[in-house]
mmCIF file of C-alpha atoms in Angstrom:
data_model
loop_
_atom_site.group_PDB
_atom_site.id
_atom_site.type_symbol
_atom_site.label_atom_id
_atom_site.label_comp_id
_atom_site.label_asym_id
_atom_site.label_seq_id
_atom_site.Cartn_x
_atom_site.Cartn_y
_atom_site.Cartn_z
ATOM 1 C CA UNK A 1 79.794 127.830 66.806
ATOM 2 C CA UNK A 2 82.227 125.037 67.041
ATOM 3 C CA UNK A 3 84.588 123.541 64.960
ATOM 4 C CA UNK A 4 85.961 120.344 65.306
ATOM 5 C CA UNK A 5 88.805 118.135 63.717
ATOM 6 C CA UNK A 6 90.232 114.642 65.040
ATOM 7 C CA UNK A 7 92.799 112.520 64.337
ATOM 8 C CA UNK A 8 94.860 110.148 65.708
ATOM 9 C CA UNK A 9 93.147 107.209 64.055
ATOM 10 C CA UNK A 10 94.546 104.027 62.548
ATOM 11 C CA UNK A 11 94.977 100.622 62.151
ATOM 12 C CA UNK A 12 95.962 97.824 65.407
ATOM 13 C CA UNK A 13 95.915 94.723 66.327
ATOM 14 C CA UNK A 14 93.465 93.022 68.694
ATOM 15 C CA UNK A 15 94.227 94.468 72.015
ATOM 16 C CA UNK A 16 96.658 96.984 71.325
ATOM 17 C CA UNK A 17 95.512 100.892 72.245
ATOM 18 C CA UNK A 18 95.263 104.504 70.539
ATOM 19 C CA UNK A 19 94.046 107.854 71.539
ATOM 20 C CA UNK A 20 92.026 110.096 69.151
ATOM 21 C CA UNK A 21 92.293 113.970 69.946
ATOM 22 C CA UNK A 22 89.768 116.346 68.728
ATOM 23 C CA UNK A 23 90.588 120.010 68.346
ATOM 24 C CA UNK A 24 88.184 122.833 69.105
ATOM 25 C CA UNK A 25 88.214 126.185 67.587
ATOM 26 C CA UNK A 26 85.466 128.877 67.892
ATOM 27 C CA UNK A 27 83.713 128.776 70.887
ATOM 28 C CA UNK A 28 84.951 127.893 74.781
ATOM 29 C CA UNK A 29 84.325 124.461 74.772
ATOM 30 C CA UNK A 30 84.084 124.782 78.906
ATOM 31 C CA UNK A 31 80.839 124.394 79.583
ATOM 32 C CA UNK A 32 79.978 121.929 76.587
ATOM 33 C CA UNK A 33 78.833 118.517 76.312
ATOM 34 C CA UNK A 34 81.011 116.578 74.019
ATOM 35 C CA UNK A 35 81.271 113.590 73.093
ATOM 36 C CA UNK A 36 82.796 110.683 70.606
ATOM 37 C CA UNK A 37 80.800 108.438 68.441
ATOM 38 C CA UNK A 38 81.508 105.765 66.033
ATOM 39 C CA UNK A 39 79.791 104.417 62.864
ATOM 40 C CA UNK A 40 80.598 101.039 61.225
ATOM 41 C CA UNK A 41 79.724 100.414 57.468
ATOM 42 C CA UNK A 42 76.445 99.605 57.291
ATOM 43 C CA UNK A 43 75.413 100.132 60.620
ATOM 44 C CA UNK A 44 73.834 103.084 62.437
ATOM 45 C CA UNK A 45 76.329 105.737 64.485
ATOM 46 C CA UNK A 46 76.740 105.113 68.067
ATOM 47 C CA UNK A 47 77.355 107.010 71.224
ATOM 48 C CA UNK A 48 80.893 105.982 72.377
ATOM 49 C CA UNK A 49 81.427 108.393 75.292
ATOM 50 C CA UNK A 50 80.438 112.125 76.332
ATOM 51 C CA UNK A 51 82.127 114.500 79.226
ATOM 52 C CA UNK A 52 81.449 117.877 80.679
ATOM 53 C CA UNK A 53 83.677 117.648 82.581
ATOM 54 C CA UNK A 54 85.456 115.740 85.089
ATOM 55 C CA UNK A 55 83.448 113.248 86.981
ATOM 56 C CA UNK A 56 80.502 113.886 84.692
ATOM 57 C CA UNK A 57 81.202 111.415 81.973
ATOM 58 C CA UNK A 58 79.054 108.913 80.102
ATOM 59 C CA UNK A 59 80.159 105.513 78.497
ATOM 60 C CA UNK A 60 78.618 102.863 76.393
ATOM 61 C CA UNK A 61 78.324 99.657 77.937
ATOM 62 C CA UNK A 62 80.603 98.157 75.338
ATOM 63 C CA UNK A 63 83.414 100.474 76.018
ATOM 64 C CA UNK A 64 83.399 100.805 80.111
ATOM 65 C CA UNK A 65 86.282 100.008 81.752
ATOM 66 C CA UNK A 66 88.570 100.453 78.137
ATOM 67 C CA UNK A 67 87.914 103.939 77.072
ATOM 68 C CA UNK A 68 88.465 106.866 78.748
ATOM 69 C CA UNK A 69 87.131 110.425 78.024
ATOM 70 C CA UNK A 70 88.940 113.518 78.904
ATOM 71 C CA UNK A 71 88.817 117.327 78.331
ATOM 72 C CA UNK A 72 91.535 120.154 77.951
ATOM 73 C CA UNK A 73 89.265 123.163 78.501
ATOM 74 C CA UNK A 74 92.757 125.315 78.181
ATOM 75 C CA UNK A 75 93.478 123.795 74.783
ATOM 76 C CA UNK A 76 90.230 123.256 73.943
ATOM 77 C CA UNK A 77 90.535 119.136 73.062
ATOM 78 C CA UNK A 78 88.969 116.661 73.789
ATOM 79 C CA UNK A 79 90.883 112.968 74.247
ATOM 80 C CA UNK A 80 89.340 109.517 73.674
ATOM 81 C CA UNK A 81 92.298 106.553 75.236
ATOM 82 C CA UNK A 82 91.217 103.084 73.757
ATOM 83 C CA UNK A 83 92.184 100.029 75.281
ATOM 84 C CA UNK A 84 92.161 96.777 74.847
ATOM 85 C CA UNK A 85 90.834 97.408 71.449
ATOM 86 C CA UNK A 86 88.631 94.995 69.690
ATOM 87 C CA UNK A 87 87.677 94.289 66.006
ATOM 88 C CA UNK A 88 84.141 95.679 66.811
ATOM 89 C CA UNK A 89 85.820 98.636 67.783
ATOM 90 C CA UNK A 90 86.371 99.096 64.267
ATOM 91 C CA UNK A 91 84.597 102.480 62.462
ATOM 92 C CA UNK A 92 84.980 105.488 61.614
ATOM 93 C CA UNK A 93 85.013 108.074 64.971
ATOM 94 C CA UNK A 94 83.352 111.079 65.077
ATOM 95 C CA UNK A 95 83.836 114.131 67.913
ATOM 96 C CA UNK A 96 80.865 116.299 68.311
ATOM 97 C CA UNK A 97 79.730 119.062 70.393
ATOM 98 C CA UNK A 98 76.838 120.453 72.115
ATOM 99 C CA UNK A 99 74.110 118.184 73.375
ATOM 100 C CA UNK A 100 71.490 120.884 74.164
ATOM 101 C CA UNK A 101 72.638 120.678 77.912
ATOM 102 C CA UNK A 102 72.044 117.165 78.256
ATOM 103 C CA UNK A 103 74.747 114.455 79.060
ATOM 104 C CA UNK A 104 74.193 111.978 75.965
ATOM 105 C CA UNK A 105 74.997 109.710 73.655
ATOM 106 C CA UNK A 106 72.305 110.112 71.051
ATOM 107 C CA UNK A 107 74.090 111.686 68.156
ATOM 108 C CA UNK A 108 70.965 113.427 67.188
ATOM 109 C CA UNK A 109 71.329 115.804 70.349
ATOM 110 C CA UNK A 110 74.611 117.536 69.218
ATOM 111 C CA UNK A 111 74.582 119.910 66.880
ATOM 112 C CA UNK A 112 78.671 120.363 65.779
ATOM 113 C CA UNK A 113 80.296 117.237 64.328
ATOM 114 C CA UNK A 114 84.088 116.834 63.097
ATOM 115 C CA UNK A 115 84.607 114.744 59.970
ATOM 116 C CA UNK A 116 85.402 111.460 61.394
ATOM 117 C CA UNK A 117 88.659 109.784 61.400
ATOM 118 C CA UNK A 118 89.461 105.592 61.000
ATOM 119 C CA UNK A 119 89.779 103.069 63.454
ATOM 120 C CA UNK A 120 90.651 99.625 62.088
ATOM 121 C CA UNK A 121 91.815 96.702 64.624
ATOM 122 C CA UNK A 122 92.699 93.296 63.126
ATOM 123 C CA UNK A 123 92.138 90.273 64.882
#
């Protein structure tokens, strides 16, 4: 098993930037899919980004070329960089673990989830 907690949510402005770590503790998190999701109010949960690990990473459309996924097998976290955030970045982000062996980002393929941390940007 896997346990997972983030934080390093918040509130910024329109463009500004944050990174959201997510701690591991159980299990080697080496050879595991992970990945980061995010879920607005009233709105279904998303697949933001998922990583094995280097050069096998996965992004939503929405995000490419502003997010960026990356994995501390050592210290067993996993690191989410946002740029150029925008107000639909907005949500509450979730970490999760273990997608069956597959690299995805349908949230009902992983089967370890932290409890979410807040993301608010402001226009």
């Amino acid at each position: 098993q896997v346990q997972l907690v983030e934080s390093g949510g918040g509130s910024v402005q329109a463009g500004g930037s944050l990174r959201l770590s997510c701690a591991a503790s159980g299990n080697s998190i080496r050879n595991v899919y992970m990945g980061w999701f995010r879920q607005a109010p009233g709105k279904e949960r998303e697949g933001v980004a998922a990583i094995l690990s280097v050069g096998r990473t996965l992004y939503a459309g929405s995000v490419k070329g502003r997010f960026t996924l990356s994995k501390d097998n050592a210290n067993q976290v996993l690191y989410l960089q946002m740029n150029i955030l925008k107000p639909e970045d907005s949500g509450m982000y979730y970490c999760a673990a273990d997608s069956r062996g597959f690299l995805s980002l349908h949230p009902s393929l992983y089967r370890y989830w932290g409890q979410g941390t807040q993301i608010t940007v402001s226009s």
